[in-house]
Coordinates of C-alpha atoms and ligand atoms in Angstrom, one line a residue:
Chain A
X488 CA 84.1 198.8 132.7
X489 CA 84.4 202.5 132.6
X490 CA 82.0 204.5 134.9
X491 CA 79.1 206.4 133.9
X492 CA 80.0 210.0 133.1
X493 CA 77.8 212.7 132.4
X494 CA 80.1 213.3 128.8
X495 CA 79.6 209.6 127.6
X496 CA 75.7 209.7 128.8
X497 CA 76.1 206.1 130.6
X498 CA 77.2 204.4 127.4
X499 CA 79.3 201.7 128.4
X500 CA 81.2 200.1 125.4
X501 CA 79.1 196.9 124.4
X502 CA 82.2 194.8 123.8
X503 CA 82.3 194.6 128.2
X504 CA 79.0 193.0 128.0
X505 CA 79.3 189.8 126.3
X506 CA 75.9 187.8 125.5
X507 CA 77.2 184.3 126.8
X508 CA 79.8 183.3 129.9
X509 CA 83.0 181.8 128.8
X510 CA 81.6 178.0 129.9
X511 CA 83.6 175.8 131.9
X512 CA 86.2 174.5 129.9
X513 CA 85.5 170.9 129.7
X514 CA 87.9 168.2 128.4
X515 CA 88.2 167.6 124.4
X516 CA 86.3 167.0 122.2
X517 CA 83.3 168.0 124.8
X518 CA 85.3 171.3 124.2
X519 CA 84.4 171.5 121.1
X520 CA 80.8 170.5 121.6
X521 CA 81.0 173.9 123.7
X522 CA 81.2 176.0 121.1
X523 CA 79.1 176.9 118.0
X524 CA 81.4 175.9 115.8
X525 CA 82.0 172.7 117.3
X526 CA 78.2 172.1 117.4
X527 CA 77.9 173.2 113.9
X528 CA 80.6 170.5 113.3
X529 CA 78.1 167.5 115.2
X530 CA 75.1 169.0 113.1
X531 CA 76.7 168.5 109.7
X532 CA 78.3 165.2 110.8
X533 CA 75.2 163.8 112.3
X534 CA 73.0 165.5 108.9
X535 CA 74.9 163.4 107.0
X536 CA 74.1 160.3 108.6
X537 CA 70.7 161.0 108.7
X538 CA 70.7 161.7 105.4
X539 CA 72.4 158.7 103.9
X540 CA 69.6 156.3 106.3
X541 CA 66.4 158.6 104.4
X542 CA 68.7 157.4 101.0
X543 CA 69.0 153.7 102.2
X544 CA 64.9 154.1 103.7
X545 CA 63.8 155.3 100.7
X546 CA 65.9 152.7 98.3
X547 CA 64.5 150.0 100.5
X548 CA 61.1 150.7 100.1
X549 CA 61.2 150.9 96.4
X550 CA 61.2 146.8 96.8
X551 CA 57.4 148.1 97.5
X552 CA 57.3 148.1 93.6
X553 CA 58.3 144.4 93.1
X554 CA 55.4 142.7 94.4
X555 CA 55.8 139.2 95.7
X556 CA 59.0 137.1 94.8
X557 CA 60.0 133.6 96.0
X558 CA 62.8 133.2 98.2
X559 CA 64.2 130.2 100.1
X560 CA 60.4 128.9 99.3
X561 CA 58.6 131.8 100.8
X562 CA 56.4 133.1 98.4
X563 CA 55.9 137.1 99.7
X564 CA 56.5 140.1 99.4
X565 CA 59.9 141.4 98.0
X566 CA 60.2 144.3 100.8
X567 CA 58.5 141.8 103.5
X568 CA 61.8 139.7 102.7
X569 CA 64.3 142.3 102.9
X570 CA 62.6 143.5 106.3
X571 CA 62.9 140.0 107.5
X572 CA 66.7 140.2 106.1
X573 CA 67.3 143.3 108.1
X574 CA 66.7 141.5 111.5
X575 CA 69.2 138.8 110.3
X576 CA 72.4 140.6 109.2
X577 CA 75.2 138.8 110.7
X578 CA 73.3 136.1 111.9
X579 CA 74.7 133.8 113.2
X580 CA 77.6 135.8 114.4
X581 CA 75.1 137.8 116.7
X582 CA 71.8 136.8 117.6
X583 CA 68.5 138.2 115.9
X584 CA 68.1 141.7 115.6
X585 CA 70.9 143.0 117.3
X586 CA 72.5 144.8 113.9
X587 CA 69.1 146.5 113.3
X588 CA 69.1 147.6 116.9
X589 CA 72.7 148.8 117.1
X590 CA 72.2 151.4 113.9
X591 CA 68.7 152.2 115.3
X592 CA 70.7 153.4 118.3
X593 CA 73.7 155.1 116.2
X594 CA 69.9 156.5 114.1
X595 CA 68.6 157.4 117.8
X596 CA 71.7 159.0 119.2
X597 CA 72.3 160.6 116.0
X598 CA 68.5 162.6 116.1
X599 CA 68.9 163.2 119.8
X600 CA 72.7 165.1 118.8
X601 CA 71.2 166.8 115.4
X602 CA 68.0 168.2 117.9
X603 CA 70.5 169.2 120.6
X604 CA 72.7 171.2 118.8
X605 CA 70.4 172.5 116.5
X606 CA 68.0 174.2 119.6
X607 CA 71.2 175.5 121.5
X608 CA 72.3 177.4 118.3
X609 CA 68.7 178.5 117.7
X610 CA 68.7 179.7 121.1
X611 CA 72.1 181.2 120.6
X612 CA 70.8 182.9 117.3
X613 CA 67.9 184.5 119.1
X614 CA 70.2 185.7 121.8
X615 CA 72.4 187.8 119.1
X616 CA 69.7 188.9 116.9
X617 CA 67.6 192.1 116.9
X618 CA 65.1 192.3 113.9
X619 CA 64.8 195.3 111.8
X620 CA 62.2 197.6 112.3
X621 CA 61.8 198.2 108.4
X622 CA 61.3 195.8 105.5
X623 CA 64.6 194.0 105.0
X624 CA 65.4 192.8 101.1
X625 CA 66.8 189.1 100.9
X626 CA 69.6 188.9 98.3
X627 CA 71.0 185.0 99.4
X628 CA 68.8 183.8 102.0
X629 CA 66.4 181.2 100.3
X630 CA 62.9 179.9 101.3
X631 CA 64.7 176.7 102.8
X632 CA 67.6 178.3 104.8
X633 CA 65.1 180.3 106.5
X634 CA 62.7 177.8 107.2
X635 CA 65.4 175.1 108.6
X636 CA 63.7 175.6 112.5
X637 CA 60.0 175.0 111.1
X638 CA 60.9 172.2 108.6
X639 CA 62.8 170.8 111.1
X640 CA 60.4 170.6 114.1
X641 CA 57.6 169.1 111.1
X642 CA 59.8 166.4 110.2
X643 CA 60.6 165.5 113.8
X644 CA 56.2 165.9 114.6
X645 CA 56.4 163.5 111.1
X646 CA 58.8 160.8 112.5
X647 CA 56.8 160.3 115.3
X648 CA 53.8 160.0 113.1
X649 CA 55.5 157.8 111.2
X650 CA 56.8 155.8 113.7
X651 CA 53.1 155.3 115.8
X652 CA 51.6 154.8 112.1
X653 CA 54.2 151.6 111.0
X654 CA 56.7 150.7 113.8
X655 CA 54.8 150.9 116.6
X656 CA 51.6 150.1 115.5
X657 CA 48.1 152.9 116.0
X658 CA 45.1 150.7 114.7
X659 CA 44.0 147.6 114.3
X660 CA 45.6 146.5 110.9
X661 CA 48.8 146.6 111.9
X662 CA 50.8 143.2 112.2
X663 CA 54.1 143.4 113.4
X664 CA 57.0 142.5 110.4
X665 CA 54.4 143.0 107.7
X666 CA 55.3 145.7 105.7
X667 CA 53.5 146.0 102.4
X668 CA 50.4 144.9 104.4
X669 CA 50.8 147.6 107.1
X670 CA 51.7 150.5 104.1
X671 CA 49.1 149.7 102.2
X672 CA 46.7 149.8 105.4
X673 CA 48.3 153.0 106.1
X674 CA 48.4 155.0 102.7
X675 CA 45.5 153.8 101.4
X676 CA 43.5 156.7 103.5
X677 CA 43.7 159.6 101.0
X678 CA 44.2 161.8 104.8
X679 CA 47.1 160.1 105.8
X680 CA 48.6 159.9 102.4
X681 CA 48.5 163.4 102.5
X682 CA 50.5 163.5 106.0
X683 CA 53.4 161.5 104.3
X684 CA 52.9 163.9 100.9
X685 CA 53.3 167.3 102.8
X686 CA 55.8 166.0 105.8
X687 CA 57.9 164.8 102.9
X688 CA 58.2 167.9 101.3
X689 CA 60.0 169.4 104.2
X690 CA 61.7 166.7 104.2
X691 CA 63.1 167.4 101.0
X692 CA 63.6 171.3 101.6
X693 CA 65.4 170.5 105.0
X694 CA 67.7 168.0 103.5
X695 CA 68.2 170.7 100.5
X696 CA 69.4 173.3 102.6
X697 CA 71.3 171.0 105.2
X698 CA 73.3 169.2 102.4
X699 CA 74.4 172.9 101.2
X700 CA 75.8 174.1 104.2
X701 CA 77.3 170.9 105.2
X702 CA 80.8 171.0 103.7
X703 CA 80.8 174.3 104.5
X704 CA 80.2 173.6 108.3
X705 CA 82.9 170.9 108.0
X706 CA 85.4 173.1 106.4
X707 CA 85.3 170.9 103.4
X708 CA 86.3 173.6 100.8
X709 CA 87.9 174.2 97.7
X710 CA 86.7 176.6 95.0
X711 CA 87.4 174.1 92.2
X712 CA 84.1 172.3 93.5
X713 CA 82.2 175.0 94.8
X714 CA 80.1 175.6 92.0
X715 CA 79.1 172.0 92.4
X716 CA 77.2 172.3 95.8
X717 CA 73.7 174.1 95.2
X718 CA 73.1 171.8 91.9
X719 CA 74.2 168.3 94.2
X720 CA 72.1 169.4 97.2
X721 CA 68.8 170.0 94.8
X722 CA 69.2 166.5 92.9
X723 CA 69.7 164.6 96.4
X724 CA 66.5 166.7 97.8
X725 CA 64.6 166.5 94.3
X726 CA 65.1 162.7 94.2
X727 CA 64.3 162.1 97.8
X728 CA 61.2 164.3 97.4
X729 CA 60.3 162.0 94.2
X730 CA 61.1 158.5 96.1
X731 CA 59.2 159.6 99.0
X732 CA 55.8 160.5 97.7
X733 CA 55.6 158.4 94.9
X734 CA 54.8 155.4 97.7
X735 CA 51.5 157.3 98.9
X736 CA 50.4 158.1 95.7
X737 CA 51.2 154.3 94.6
X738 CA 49.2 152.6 97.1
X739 CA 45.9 155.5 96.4
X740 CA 46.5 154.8 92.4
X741 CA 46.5 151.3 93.9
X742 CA 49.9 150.1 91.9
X743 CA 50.7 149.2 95.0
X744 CA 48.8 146.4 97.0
X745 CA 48.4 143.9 98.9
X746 CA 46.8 140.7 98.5
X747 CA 47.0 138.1 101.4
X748 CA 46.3 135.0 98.5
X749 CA 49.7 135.8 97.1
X750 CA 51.8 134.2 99.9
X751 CA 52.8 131.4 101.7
X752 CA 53.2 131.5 105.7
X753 CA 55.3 134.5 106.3
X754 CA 58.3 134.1 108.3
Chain B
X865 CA 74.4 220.2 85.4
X866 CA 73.4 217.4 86.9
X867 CA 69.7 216.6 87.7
X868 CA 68.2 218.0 91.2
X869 CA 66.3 215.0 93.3
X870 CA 63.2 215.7 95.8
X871 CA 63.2 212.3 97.8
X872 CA 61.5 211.1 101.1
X873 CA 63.6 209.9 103.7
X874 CA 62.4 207.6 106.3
X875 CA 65.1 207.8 109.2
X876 CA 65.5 206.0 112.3
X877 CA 66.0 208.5 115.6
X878 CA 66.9 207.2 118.7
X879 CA 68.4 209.6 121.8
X880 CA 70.5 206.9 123.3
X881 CA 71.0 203.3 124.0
X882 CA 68.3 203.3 126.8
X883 CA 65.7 205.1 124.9
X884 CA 62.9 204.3 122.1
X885 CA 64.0 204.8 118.6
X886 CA 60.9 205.9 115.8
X887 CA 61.0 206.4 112.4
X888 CA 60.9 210.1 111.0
X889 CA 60.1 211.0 107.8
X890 CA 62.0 214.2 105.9
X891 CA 61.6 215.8 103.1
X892 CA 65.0 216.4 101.2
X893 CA 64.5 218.9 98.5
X894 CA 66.9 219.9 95.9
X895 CA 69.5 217.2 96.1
X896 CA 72.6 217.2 93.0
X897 CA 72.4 213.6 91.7
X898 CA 75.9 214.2 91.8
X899 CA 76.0 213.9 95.6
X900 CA 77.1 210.9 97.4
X901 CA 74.5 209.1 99.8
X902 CA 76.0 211.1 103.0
X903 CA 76.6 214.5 101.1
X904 CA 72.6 213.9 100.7
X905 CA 72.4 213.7 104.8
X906 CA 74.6 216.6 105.0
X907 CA 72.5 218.7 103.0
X908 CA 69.0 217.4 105.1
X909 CA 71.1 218.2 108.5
X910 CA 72.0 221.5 107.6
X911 CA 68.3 222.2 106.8
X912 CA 67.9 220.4 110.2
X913 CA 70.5 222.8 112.0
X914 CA 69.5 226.2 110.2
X915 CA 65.7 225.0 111.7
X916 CA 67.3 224.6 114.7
X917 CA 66.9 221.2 115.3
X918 CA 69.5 218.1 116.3
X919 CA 71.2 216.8 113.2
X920 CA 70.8 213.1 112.8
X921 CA 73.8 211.5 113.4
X922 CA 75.0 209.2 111.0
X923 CA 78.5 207.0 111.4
X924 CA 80.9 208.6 108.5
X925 CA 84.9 209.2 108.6
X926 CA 86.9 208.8 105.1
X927 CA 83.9 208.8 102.6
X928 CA 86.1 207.0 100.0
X929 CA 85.3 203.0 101.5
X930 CA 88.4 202.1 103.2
X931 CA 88.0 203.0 106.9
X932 CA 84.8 201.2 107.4
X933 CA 83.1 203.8 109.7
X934 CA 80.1 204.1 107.9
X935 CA 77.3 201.7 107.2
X936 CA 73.3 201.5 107.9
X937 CA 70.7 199.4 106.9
X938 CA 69.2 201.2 103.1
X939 CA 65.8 199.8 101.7
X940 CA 66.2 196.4 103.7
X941 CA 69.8 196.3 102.3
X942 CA 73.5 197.2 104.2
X943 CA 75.0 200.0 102.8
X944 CA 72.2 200.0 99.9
X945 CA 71.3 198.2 96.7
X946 CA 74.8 198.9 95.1
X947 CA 77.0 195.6 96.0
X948 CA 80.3 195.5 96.5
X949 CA 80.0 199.4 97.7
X950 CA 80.0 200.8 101.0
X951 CA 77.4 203.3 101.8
X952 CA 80.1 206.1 101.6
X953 CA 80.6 205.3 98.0
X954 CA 76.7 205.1 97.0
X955 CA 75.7 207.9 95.2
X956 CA 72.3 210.0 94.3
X957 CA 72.6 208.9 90.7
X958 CA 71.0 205.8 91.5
X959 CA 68.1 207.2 92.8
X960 CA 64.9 208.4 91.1
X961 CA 63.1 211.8 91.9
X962 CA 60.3 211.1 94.1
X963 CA 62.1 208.0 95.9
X964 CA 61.3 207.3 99.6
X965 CA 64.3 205.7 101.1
X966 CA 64.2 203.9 104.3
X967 CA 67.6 204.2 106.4
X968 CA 67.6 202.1 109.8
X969 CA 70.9 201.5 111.9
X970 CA 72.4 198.1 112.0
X971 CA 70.6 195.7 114.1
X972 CA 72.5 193.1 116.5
X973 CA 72.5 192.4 120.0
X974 CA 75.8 193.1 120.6
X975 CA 75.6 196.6 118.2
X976 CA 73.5 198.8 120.5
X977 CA 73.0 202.4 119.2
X978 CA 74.2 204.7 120.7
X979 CA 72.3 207.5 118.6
X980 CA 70.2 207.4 116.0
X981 CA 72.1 205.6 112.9
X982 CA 75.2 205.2 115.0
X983 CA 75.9 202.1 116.5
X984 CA 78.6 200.9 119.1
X985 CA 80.7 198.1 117.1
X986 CA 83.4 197.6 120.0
X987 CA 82.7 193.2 119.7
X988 CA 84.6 193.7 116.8
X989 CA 87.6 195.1 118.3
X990 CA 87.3 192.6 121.3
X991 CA 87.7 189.7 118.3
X992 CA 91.0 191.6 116.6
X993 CA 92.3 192.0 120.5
X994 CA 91.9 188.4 120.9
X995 CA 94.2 187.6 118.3
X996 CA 94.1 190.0 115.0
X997 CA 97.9 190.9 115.5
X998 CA 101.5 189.0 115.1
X999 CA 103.5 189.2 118.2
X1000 CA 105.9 186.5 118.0
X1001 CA 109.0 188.3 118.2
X1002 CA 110.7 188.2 114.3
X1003 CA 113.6 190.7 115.2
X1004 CA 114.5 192.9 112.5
X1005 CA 112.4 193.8 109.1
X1006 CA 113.5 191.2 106.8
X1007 CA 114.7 192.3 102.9
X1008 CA 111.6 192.4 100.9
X1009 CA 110.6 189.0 99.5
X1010 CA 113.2 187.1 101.7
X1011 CA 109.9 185.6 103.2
X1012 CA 108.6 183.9 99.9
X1013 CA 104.6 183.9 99.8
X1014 CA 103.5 182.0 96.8
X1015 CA 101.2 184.6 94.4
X1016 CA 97.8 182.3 95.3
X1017 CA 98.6 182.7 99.2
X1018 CA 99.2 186.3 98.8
X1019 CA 96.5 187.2 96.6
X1020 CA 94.0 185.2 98.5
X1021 CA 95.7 186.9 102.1
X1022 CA 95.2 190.0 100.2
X1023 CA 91.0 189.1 99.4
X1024 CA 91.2 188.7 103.3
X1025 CA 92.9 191.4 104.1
X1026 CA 90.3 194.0 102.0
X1027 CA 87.9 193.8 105.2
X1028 CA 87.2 196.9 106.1
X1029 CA 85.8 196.2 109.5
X1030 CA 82.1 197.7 109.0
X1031 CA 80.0 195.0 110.5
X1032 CA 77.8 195.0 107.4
X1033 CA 78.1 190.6 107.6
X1034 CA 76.7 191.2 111.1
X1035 CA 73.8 193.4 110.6
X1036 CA 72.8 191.3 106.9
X1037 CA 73.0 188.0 108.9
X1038 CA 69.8 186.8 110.4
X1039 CA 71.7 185.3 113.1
X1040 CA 73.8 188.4 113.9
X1041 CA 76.7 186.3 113.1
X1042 CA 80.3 187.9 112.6
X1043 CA 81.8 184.7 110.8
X1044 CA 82.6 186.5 107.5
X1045 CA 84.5 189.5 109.7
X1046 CA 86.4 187.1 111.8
X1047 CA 87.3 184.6 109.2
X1048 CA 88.7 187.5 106.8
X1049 CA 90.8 189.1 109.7
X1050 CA 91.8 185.0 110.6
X1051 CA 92.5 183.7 107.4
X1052 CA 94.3 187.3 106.1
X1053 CA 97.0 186.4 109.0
X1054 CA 96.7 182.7 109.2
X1055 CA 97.4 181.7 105.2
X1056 CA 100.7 183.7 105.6
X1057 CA 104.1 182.2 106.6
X1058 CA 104.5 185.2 109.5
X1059 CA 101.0 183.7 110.8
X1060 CA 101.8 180.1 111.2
X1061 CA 103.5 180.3 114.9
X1062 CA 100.1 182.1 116.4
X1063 CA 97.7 180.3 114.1
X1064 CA 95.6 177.9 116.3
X1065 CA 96.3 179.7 119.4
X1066 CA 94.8 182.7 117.4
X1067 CA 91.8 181.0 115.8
X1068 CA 90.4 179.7 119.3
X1069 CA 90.9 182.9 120.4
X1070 CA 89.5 184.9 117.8
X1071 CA 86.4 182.5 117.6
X1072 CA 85.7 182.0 120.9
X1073 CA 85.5 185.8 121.4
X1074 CA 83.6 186.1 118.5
X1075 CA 80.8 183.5 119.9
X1076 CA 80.4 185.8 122.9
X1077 CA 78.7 188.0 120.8
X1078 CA 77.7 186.9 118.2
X1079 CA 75.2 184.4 116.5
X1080 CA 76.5 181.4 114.8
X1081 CA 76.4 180.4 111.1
X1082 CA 73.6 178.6 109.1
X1083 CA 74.9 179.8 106.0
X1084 CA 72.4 182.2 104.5
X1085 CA 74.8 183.7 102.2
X1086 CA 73.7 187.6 103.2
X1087 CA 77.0 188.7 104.8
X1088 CA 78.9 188.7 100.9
X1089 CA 75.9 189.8 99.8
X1090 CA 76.2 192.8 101.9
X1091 CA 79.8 192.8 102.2
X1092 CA 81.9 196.2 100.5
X1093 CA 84.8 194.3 99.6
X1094 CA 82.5 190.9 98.7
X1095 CA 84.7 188.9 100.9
X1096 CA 83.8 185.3 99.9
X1097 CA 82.2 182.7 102.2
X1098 CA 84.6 180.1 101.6
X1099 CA 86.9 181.7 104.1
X1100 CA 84.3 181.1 106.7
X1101 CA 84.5 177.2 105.6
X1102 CA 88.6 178.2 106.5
X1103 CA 87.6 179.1 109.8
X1104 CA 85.7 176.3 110.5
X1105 CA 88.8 174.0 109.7
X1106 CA 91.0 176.4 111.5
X1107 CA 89.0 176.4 114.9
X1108 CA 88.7 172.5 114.9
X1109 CA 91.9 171.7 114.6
X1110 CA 93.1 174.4 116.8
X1111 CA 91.0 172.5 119.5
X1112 CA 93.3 169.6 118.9
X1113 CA 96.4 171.4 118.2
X1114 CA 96.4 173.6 121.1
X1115 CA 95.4 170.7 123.6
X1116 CA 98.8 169.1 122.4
X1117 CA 101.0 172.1 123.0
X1118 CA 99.5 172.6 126.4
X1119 CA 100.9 168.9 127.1
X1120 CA 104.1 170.0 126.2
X1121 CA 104.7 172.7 128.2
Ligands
FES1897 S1 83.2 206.3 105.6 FE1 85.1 205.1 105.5 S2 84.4 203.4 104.5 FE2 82.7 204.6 104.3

């Protein structure tokens, strides 16, 4: 680094004052999980698998539409039998609920990777930035790209909601492994309906943006498809967003319900 | 004759690094709406001079868009609302009398100012030093075309190759990224056959440089936006393939030597 002089006025050049330390190289691919590009790399991945369980979530709860059905001589509810199927894929290969409990895990560790990288390259981002003093004028950056921090921290704040409200169990209506009684329960107070209505929103604005930049964070380009990518990522967050709230405002419009008469002994 | 323009000029001065910038406001009187956007800070710092007071520096060397000296922040916009056009090639013609104009220096962490619209871009020479160059010996200059580039490669080498090195990706990109500047200069040498011996040794280089300095993509979309030349994104997406890989690749050669 060259002296101060009087002629250069102490100005050092900036490129001998780098904003982060070369880490310790560590082996591969925990390399690559060094850098932002390699993190960029686990966010995309792990979006993706996020977003094909809120598909999968939100195609299994349209069974919240088909009221009760019979099955194996248990009269209930059509989702109540596909939650009961969930805890008994591959049964008997492997004992109860440990296929629902290995992709909660790949879910979990998934989350916990998608969080991780995401604040260390927020923090990164901060690090680099300076903001303009003036007004600056947005000609690319949309409402969701810039908002990816905030509608990401509300749908994490969301899941845990959502997990308290009907995993977990917050009042006294819940019963464990009944689904369209606990939704109903749930939804049917117009405030909490509203929770699920707005939380889902960013849900669909987060999933818009992060299914945009996906490919492009993978590499996966070719200009022959290119033009395909904003019009793909709004239909997959347009008919999340539809899927999602149309169960809140169901149960309040009360097309969906629940009514304990209408089955046998539940599993 | 061409029409005279009386504009207010909201400009950004700053002594040095270590000292607090402030907007000033000038009034520029008289200007040819045939001048270009610099000629019209020429005329306002001779006024400045003849007053004598300090001239506000502004970053300029060819004035015709190819070196890639020049460039500040116009109205919110790099090098001004005119895309595809470096602030060098903006002229007064776009302007209306009576126009204020705001005109701030780029913004980044790693582009301190050093005064007023100037700012110190030396990052981006640390990326080119880490691998911008060919130096795999290839003995003599071959006959023309003995190398044969098909027309694609070359004319997408050549999209590449139009950066002009102005740091107008960094100081559009919320993030303060330099992915659009490092992916041209990567992909301009690393789509060509005389680029394939040094090509994952240069793109972990090149990138992991770059990510000393600079933010990291979330794909806004600014930097093209702001970008002279309107070098496209997707060679950021090239990158991206480039660097992974080159993690790989690279671990494999080191076994082998
Ligand atoms: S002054 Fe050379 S590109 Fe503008």
């Amino acid at each position: 680094m060259a002296a101060p002089t009087a002629a250069n006025q102490g100005h050092t050049s900036s490129a001998d004052r780098p904003l982060r330390a070369t880490p310790r190289s560590l082996p591969f691919p925990f390399s690559l999980y060094q850098t932002s590009v390699g993190k960029k790399w686990v966010m995309a991945i792990t979006g993706l698998m996020l977003i094909g369980f809120v598909v999968v979530h939100m195609i299994g709860n349209l069974k919240l539409y088909l009221g009760v059905i019979e099955l194996d001589g248990v009269s209930d509810y059509d989702v109540d039998h596909y939650a009961h199927a969930l805890r008994e894929l591959l049964v008997p290969l492997v004992p109860h609920g440990v296929v629902l409990w290995i992709m909660r895990l790949g879910l979990i560790a998934g989350f916990g990777l998608h969080i991780h990288s995401a604040y260390s390259l927020s923090r990164s981002n901060m690090v680099a930035n300076q903001a303009y003093e003036s007004k600056r004028d947005w000609l690319a950056a949309n409402f969701a790209s810039r908002s990816m921090r905030y509608t990401g921290v509300i749908v994490l704040l969301y899941l845990i909601f959502h997990l308290a409200d009907l995993t977990w169990g917050r009042a006294d209506w819940f019963e464990h492994g009944e689904v369209q009684s606990n939704v109903v329960n749930s939804l049917s107070n117009p405030l909490v309906a509203l929770i699920y209505i707005l939380a889902n929103i960013a849900v669909a604005i987060h999933i818009y943006h992060g299914m945009y930049s996906m490919f492009q964070s993978l590499g996966i380009n070719n200009p022959s498809y290119n033009w395909l990518r904003q019009g793909a990522a709004r239909s997959l967050a347009i008919i999340i967003l539809i899927g999602n709230i149309s169960f809140p405002l169901a149960v309040l419009a009360n097309i969906i319900e629940f009514d304990p008469s209408l089955i046998t002994a539940g599993y | 004759m061409s029409k005279q323009l009386n504009l207010t000029l909201s400009i950004w001065r700053q002594e040095n690094a270590a000292s607090r910038g402030r907007f000033e406001t000038y009034q520029a009187k008289g200007i040819p709406d045939d001048a270009s956007f610099l000629e019209m800070l020429d005329i306002v710092n001779e006024g400045l001079i003849s007053e004598g007071e300090l001239p506000i520096e502004f970053p300029h060397d060819c004035r015709e868009g190819i070196c890639g000296t020049c460039g500040v922040m116009i109205d919110g916009r790099a090098h001004g609302p005119e895309l595809g056009t470096a602030t060098c090639q903006l002229h007064m013609r776009k302007y209306n009398d009576g126009d204020t104009i705001v005109i701030e220096p780029w913004r980044a962490t790693a582009f301190p100012v050093i005064r007023d619209l100037v700012v110190d871009r030396s990052p981006l020479d640390a990326i080119i030093q880490a691998g911008g160059y060919i130096s795999a010996p290839t003995g003599t200059a071959p006959d023309a075309n003995e190398i044969a580039v098909p027309k694609e490669v070359a004319d997408s080498a050549m999209d590449a190759a139009a950066c002009i090195g102005c740091g107008a990706c960094v100081a559009a990109c919320p993030n303060s990224a330099a992915q659009l500047f490092t992916s041209a200069k990567l992909w301009h040498l690393n789509s060509l056959p005389q680029g394939q011996p040094e090509r994952f040794k240069r793109a972990e280089a090149m990138v992991e440089t770059m990510e000393q300095f600079f933010g990291s993509c979330t794909n806004h979309g600014e930097c093209t936006e702001a970008c002279p030349k309107e070098i496209p994104q997707d060679f950021i997406a090239y990158l991206n393939r480039d660097f992974v890989k080159s993690k790989r690749v690279n671990r494999t050669m080191a076994s082998r030597s």
